[in-house]
Amino acid sequence: MRGLEHRSRWPERLGRPSVARPRPGSPLVWFHAVSLGEGMAALPVVRHCARLHPGLPILLTTTTLSAFEVIKDLLPDVVIYQFAPLDCPDAIESFIGYWKPSLILLMESELWPNLIMSAAEKGIAVALLNARMSLKSFNRWSVPLGLPLVSDAL
């Protein structure tokens, strides 16, 4: 409403699929970036993945209008690009239920709790790319995810 969402594509933020392309029938890799900087950092990896695996469906999501305006023209034609869903259970469930990613690659430190928990419940692998995390942040995230805490004595 404040000019921060794409007028015709805002339903994607609620987990609805992009009308631009249907979901491919084969396994899909989801690259999730948020802003323009993270999206630009993902581009070389997305392009390399598309070159190495030409038949592999790739989905890239961002959340900002500025990222959308720049990145949409820089992606290989095979990449499906849409806005990421809000990190609320209904939007995430709808999004993951439709796209059914086999792998989710999160750029930098975009740790969205509902996305990560939904992926874990469905057995979907999640990895961070270009990520840096302090020990304090790691331990804070470890508790809700059921991971062991790590001491700085390592």
Coordinates of C-alpha atoms in Angstrom, one line a residue:
M1 CA 0.0 0.0 0.0
R2 CA 3.0 2.3 0.6
G3 CA 4.5 1.6 -2.8
L4 CA 6.7 -1.2 -1.4
E5 CA 4.9 -4.1 -3.2
H6 CA 4.5 -4.8 -6.9
R7 CA 0.8 -4.0 -7.6
S8 CA 0.0 -7.1 -9.7
R9 CA 2.2 -9.5 -7.9
W10 CA 1.4 -8.9 -4.2
P11 CA -0.5 -12.2 -3.9
E12 CA 2.8 -14.0 -4.2
R13 CA 3.7 -12.5 -0.8
L14 CA 0.7 -14.6 0.5
G15 CA 2.3 -17.8 -0.9
R16 CA 0.3 -17.8 -4.1
P17 CA 2.3 -19.0 -7.2
S18 CA 3.4 -16.6 -9.9
V19 CA 1.0 -16.5 -12.8
A20 CA 4.0 -16.1 -15.1
R21 CA 4.9 -19.8 -15.1
P22 CA 3.5 -23.0 -13.8
R23 CA 5.4 -25.3 -11.5
P24 CA 7.7 -27.7 -13.4
G25 CA 7.1 -31.4 -12.9
S26 CA 10.7 -32.3 -11.8
P27 CA 12.6 -31.5 -8.6
L28 CA 13.1 -27.8 -8.1
V29 CA 15.8 -25.7 -6.3
W30 CA 14.7 -22.6 -4.5
F31 CA 17.2 -19.7 -4.0
H32 CA 15.8 -17.3 -1.5
A33 CA 17.3 -13.8 -1.3
V34 CA 15.6 -10.8 0.2
S35 CA 17.1 -7.5 -0.9
L36 CA 18.9 -6.3 -4.0
G37 CA 22.3 -7.0 -2.5
E38 CA 21.5 -10.6 -1.6
G39 CA 19.8 -11.1 -5.0
M40 CA 22.9 -9.8 -6.8
A41 CA 25.1 -12.1 -4.7
A42 CA 22.9 -15.1 -5.7
L43 CA 23.0 -14.3 -9.4
P44 CA 26.4 -15.9 -10.2
V45 CA 25.4 -19.1 -8.3
V46 CA 22.0 -19.2 -10.0
R47 CA 23.5 -18.7 -13.4
H48 CA 26.2 -21.4 -12.7
C49 CA 23.6 -23.8 -11.5
A50 CA 21.5 -23.2 -14.7
R51 CA 24.6 -23.8 -16.9
L52 CA 25.6 -27.0 -15.0
H53 CA 22.1 -28.5 -14.9
P54 CA 20.2 -27.1 -17.9
G55 CA 17.0 -29.1 -17.2
L56 CA 16.9 -28.3 -13.5
P57 CA 14.0 -26.0 -12.5
I58 CA 15.3 -23.0 -10.5
L59 CA 13.1 -20.6 -8.5
L60 CA 14.5 -17.3 -7.2
T61 CA 12.6 -15.2 -4.7
T62 CA 13.2 -11.8 -3.3
T63 CA 11.1 -9.5 -1.2
T64 CA 11.8 -5.9 -2.3
L65 CA 10.5 -4.0 -5.2
S66 CA 14.0 -2.6 -5.9
A67 CA 15.4 -6.2 -6.2
F68 CA 12.6 -7.2 -8.5
E69 CA 13.1 -4.3 -10.8
V70 CA 16.8 -5.0 -11.3
I71 CA 17.1 -8.7 -11.1
K72 CA 14.1 -9.7 -13.4
D73 CA 16.2 -8.6 -16.4
L74 CA 19.4 -10.3 -15.3
L75 CA 18.2 -13.9 -14.9
P76 CA 18.5 -16.7 -17.4
D77 CA 15.2 -17.5 -19.1
V78 CA 14.9 -20.9 -17.3
V79 CA 14.8 -19.3 -13.9
I80 CA 11.3 -18.7 -12.4
Y81 CA 11.4 -15.4 -10.4
Q82 CA 8.8 -14.3 -8.0
F83 CA 8.3 -12.5 -4.7
A84 CA 9.0 -14.5 -1.6
P85 CA 6.1 -15.3 0.7
L86 CA 5.8 -13.6 4.1
D87 CA 7.2 -15.7 6.9
C88 CA 3.8 -16.6 8.3
P89 CA 2.6 -20.2 8.5
D90 CA -0.2 -20.0 6.0
A91 CA 1.8 -18.2 3.3
I92 CA 4.8 -20.5 3.8
E93 CA 2.7 -23.7 3.7
S94 CA 0.9 -22.5 0.5
F95 CA 4.2 -21.6 -1.1
I96 CA 6.0 -24.8 -0.3
G97 CA 3.0 -26.9 -1.0
Y98 CA 2.8 -25.5 -4.5
W99 CA 6.5 -25.3 -5.5
K100 CA 7.6 -28.4 -3.6
P101 CA 11.3 -27.5 -3.6
S102 CA 13.8 -30.3 -3.2
L103 CA 16.4 -27.9 -1.8
I104 CA 16.2 -24.4 -0.4
L105 CA 19.3 -22.2 -0.6
L106 CA 19.0 -19.1 1.7
M107 CA 21.3 -16.2 0.9
E108 CA 23.4 -14.8 3.7
S109 CA 21.6 -14.9 7.0
E110 CA 18.0 -14.9 5.9
L111 CA 16.8 -17.3 8.7
W112 CA 13.0 -17.2 8.5
P113 CA 11.7 -19.4 11.3
N114 CA 8.4 -20.6 9.6
L115 CA 10.2 -21.3 6.4
I116 CA 12.9 -23.3 8.1
M117 CA 10.5 -25.2 10.4
S118 CA 8.2 -26.1 7.5
A119 CA 11.1 -27.3 5.4
A120 CA 12.4 -29.4 8.3
E121 CA 8.9 -31.0 8.8
K122 CA 8.8 -31.9 5.1
G123 CA 12.4 -33.2 4.9
I124 CA 13.5 -30.5 2.6
A125 CA 17.2 -29.7 2.8
V126 CA 18.1 -26.1 3.7
A127 CA 21.5 -24.5 3.2
L128 CA 22.9 -21.0 3.8
L129 CA 25.1 -19.4 1.0
N130 CA 27.5 -16.6 1.7
A131 CA 26.5 -16.7 5.3
R132 CA 28.2 -15.3 8.3
M133 CA 26.8 -15.9 11.8
S134 CA 28.1 -15.0 15.2
L135 CA 28.3 -17.7 17.8
K136 CA 25.6 -15.9 19.9
S137 CA 23.2 -15.9 16.9
F138 CA 23.9 -19.5 16.1
N139 CA 23.1 -20.6 19.7
R140 CA 20.0 -18.4 19.7
W141 CA 18.7 -20.2 16.6
S142 CA 19.8 -23.6 17.8
V143 CA 17.3 -23.8 20.6
P144 CA 14.1 -23.6 18.6
L145 CA 15.5 -25.8 15.9
G146 CA 16.6 -28.5 18.4
L147 CA 20.3 -28.2 17.5
P148 CA 23.1 -28.6 20.1
L149 CA 24.6 -25.4 21.5
V150 CA 28.2 -24.6 20.7
S151 CA 30.7 -23.0 23.1
D152 CA 33.3 -20.5 22.0
A153 CA 35.9 -22.8 23.4
L154 CA 36.0 -24.5 19.9

